CSV table of C-alpha atoms in Angstrom, one decimal:
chain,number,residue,atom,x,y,z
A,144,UNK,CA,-61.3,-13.2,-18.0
A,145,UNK,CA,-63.3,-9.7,-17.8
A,146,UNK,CA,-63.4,-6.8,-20.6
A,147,UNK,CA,-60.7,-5.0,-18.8
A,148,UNK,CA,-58.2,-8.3,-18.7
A,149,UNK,CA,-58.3,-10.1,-21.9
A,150,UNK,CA,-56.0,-12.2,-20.9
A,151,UNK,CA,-56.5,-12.8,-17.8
A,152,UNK,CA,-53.1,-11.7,-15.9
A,153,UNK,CA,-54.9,-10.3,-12.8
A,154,UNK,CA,-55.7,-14.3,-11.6
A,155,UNK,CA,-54.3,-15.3,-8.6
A,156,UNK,CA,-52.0,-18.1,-9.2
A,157,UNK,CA,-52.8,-21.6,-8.8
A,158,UNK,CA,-52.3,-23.2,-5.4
A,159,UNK,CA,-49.3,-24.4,-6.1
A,160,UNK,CA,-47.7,-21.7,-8.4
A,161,UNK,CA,-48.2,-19.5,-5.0
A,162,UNK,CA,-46.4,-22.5,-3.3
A,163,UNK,CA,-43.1,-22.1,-5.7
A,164,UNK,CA,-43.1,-18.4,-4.9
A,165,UNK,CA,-43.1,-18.3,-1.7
A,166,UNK,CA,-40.6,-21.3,-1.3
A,167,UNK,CA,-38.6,-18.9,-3.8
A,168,UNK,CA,-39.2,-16.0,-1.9
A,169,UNK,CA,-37.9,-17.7,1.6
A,170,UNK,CA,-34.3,-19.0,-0.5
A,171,UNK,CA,-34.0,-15.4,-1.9
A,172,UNK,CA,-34.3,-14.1,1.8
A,173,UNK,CA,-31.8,-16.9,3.5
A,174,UNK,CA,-29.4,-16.5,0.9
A,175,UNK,CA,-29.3,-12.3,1.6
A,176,UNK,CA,-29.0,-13.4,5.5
A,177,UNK,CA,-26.4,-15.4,4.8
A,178,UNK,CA,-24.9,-13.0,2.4
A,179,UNK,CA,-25.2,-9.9,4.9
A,180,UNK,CA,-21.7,-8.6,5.8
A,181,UNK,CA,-21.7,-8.8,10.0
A,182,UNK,CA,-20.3,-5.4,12.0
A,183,UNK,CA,-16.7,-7.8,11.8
A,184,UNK,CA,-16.7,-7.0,8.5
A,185,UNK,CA,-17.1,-10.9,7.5
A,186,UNK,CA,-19.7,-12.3,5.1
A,187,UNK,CA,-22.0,-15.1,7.0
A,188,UNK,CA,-21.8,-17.7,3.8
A,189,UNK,CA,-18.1,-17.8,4.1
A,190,UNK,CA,-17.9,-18.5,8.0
A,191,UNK,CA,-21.0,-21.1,7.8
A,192,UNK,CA,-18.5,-22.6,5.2
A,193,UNK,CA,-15.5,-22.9,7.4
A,194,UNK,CA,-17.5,-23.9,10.4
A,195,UNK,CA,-19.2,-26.5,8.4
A,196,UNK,CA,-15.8,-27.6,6.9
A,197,UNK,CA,-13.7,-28.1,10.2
A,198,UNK,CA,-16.7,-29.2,12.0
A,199,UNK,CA,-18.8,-31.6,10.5
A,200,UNK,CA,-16.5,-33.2,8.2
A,201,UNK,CA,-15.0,-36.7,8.8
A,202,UNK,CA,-12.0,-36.1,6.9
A,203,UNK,CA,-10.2,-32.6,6.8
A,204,UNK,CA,-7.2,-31.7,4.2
A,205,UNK,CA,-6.6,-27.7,5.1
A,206,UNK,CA,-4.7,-27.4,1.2
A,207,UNK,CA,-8.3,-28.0,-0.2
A,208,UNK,CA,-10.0,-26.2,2.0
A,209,UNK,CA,-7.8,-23.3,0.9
A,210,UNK,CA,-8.7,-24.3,-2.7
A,211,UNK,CA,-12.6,-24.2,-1.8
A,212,UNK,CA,-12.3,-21.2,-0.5
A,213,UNK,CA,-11.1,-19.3,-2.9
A,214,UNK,CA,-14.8,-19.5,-4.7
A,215,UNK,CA,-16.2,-17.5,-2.0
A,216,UNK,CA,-13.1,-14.8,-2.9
A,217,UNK,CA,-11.6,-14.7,0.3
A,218,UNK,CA,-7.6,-13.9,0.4
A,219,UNK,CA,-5.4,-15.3,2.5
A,220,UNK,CA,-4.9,-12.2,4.7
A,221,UNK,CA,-8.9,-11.3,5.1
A,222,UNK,CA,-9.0,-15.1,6.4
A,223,UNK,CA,-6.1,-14.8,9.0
A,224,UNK,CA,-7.6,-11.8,10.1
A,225,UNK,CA,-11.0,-12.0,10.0
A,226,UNK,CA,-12.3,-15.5,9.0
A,227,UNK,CA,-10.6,-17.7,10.9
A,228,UNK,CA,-11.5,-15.8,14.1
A,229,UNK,CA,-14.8,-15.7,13.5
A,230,UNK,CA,-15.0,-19.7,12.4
A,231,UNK,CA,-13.0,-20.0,15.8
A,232,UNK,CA,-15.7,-18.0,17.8
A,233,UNK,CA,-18.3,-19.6,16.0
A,234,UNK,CA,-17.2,-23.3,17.3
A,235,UNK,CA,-17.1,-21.7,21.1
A,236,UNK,CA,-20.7,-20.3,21.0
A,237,UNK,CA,-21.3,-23.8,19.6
A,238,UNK,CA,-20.4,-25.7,22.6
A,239,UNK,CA,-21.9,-23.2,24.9
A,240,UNK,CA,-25.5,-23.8,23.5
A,241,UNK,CA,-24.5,-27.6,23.2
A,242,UNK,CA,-24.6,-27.7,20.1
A,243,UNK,CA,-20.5,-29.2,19.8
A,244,UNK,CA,-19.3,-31.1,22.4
A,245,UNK,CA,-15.9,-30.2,23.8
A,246,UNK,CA,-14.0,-32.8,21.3
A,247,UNK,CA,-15.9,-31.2,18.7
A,248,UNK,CA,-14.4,-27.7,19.1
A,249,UNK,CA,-11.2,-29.0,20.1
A,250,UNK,CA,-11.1,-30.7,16.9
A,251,UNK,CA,-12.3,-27.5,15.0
A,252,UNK,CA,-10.1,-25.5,16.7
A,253,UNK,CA,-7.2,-28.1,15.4
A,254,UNK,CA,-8.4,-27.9,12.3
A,255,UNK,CA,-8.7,-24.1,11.6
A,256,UNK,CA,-4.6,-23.8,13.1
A,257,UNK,CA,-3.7,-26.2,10.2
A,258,UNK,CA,-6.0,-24.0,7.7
A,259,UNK,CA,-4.1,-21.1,9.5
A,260,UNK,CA,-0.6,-22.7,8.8
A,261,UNK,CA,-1.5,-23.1,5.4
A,262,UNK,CA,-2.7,-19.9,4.1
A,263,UNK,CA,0.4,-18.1,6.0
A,264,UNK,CA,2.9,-19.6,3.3
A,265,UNK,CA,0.8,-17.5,1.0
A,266,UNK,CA,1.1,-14.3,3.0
A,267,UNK,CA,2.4,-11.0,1.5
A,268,UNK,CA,4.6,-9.2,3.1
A,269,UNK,CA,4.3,-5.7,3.5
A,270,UNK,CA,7.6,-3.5,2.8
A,271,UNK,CA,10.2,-3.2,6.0
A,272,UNK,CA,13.4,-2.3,6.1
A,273,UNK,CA,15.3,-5.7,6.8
A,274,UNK,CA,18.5,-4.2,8.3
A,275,UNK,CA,16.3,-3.1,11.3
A,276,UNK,CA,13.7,-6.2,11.6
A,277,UNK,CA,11.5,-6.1,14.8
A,278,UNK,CA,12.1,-9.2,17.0
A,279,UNK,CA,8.5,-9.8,18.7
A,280,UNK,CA,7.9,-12.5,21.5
A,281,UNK,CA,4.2,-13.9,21.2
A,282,UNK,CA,3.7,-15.3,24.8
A,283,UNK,CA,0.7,-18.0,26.1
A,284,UNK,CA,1.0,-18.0,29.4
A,285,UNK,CA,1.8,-20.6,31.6
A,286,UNK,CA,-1.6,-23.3,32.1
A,287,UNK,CA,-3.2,-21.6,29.5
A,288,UNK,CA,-4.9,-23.8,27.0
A,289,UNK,CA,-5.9,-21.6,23.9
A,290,UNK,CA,-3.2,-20.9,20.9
A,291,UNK,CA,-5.3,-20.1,17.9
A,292,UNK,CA,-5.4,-16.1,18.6
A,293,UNK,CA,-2.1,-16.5,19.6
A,294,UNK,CA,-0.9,-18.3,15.9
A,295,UNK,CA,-3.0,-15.7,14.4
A,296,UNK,CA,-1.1,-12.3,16.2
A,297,UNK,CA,2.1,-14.1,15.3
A,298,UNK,CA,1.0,-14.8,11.2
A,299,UNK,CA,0.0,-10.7,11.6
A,300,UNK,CA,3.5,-9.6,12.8
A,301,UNK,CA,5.3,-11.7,10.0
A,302,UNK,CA,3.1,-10.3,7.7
A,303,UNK,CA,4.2,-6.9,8.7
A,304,UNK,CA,8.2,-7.9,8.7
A,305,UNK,CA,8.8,-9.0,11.9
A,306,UNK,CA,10.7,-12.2,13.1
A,307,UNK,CA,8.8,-13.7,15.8
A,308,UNK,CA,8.8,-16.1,18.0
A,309,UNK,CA,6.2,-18.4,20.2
A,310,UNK,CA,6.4,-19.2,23.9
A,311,UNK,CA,3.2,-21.3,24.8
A,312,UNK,CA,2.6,-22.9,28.3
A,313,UNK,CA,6.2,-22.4,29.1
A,314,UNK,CA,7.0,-21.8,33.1
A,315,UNK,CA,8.1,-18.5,34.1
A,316,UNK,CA,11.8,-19.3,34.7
A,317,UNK,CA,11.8,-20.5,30.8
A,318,UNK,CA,9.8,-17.3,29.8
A,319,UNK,CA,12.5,-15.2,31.4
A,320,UNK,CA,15.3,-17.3,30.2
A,321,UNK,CA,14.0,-16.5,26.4
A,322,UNK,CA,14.2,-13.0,26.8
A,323,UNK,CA,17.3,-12.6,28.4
A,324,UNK,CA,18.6,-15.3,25.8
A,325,UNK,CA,16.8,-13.5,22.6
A,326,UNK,CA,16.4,-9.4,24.0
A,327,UNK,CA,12.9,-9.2,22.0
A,328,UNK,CA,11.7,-5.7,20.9
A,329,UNK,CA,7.8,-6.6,21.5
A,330,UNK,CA,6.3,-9.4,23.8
A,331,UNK,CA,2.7,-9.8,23.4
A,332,UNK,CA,1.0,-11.7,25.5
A,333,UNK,CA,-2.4,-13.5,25.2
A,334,UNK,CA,-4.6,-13.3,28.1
A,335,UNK,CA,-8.2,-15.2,28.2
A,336,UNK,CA,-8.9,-14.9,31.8
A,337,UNK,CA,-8.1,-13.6,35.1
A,338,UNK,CA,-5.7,-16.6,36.1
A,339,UNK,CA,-3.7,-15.8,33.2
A,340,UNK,CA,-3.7,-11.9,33.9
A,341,UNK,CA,-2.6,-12.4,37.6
A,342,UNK,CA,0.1,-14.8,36.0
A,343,UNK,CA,1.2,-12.1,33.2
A,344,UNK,CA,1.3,-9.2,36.3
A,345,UNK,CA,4.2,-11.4,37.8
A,346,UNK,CA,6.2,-11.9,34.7
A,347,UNK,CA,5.8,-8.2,33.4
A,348,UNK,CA,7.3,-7.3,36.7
A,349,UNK,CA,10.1,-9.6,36.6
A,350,UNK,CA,11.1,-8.6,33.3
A,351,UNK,CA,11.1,-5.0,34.0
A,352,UNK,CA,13.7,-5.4,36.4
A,353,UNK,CA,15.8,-7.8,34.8
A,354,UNK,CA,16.1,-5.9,31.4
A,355,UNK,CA,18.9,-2.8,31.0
A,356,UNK,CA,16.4,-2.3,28.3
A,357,UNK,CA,12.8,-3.0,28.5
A,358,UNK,CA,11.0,-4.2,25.2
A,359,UNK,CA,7.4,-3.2,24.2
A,360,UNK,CA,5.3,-5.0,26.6
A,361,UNK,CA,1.2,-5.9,25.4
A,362,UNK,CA,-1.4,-7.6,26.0
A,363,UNK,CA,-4.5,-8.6,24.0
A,364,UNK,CA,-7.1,-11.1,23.8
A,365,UNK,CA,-10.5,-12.3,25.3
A,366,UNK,CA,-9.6,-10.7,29.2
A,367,UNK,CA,-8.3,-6.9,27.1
A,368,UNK,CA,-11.8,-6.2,25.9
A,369,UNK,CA,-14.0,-6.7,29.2
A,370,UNK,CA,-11.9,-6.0,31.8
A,371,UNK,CA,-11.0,-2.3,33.0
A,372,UNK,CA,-7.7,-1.1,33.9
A,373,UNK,CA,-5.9,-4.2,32.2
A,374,UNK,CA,-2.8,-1.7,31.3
A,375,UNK,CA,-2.0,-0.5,34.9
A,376,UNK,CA,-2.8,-3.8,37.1
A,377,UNK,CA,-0.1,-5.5,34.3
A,378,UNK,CA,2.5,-2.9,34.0
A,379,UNK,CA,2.2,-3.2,30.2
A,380,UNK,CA,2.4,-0.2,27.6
A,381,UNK,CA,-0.3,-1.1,25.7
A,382,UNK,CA,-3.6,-3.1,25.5
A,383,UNK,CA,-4.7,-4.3,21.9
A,384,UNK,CA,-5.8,-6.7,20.3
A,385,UNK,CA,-4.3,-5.2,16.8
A,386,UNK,CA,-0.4,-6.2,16.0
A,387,UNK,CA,0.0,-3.2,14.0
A,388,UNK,CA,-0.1,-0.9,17.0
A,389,UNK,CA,1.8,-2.9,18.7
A,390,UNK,CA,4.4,-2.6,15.7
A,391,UNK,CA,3.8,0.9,15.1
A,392,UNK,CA,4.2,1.9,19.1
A,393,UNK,CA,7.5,0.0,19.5
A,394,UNK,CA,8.8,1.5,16.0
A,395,UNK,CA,8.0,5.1,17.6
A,396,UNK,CA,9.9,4.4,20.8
A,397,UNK,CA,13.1,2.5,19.5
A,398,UNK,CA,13.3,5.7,16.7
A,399,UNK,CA,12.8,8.1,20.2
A,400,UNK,CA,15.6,6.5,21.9
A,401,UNK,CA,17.6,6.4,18.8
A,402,UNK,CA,17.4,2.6,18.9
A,403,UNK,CA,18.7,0.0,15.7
């Protein structure tokens, strides 16, 4: 103690006082990492949660999960949209650095359809009129192998009114049959890579010729965000990776023609 500190407040703190404040200090700064809100929009402690939860756990029961989440104040729609995607890219940079072996993300990716399944019963639908419901194809092309983006463009749609429909790994001749059959307003198709584009340009082409009236033809996923000139080597309308203007460019059109 001096004349000027009594008390002696201006000590440095024993050896291991300083040891509790820094370990304090390092938890403060992983939990504000962790709580950081990523350009997606997503918080990192929620997607560390659901990559932990459909990656590491033995057992997996997607109605608690949903429970468990709900601590973390996540709705159903911000994990369809955002969440669930994220988890999903997650698990694929995962098995790129080796970290998860191919059974491993397979299984996640599983796991986070059946989490995907179970918050859409919760969905809320946004008003539509229902005597002039949009009928909307989601299509996987053929020898494709990923579904989850698909499931989650198809969860969208309903959410937005629409009555949709899933064509995965189905040949050509069955993909055509379905639209003549069913006359869809929208088909969306998910494209991951160039085999699948070259296979969509074929089909786009074929339905264009066999249809009095064309519907709303799209394409989004991974190949739509790196690869230029997706919309004219396709023949599509559009190139998104958003249902809504998907929905909201076909609802313009049929109300141009003068379409019910």
């Amino acid at each position: 103690m001096t004349q000027d500190d009594p008390f002696g407040t201006s000590r440095r703190p024993s050896g291991r006082m300083a040891d509790h404040e820094s370990l304090a200090t390092e938890v403060i700064s992983i939990l504000k990492d962790r709580q950081v809100v990523g350009p997606s929009g997503a918080r990192q402690i929620a997607v560390d949660y659901l990559v932990r939860a459909v990656g590491t756990r033995v057992s997996f029961d997607a109605a608690l999960v949903l429970e468990e989440v709900a601590a973390y104040r996540l709705t159903n729609d911000a994990l369809i949209d955002l969440y669930i995607p994220k988890a999903a890219e997650h698990l694929g940079e995962m098995w790129m650095t080796s970290d998860l072996d191919f059974a491993g993300v397979t299984i996640g990716a599983l796991r986070l359809q059946a989490l995907l399944g179970e918050a859409a019963h919760g969905l809320t639908h946004e008003h539509v009129d229902m005597s002039n419901v949009l009928h909307a194809l989601v299509v996987v092309p053929e020898a494709e192998q990923h579904f989850l983006g698909a499931s989650v463009v198809a969860a969208q749609l309903r959410r937005l009114g629409c009555d949709v429909s899933l064509s995965i790994n189905e040949t050509s001749k069955q993909l055509l049959g379905r639209v003549e059959c069913d006359r869809p307003d929208m088909i969306l198709f998910s494209c991951a890579r160039a085999a699948g584009l070259e296979t969509i340009c074929g089909t786009v082409k074929k339905i264009r010729q066999m249809c009095d009236q064309v519907p709303v033809l799209a394409i989004g996923g991974a190949l739509s965000g790196i690869t230029d000139g997706v919309r004219e080597q396709a023949g599509v309308d559009l190139v998104t990776n958003t249902a809504k203007d998907v929905v909201g460019f076909t609802t313009k059109r049929k109300k141009a023609l003068g379409l019910r």
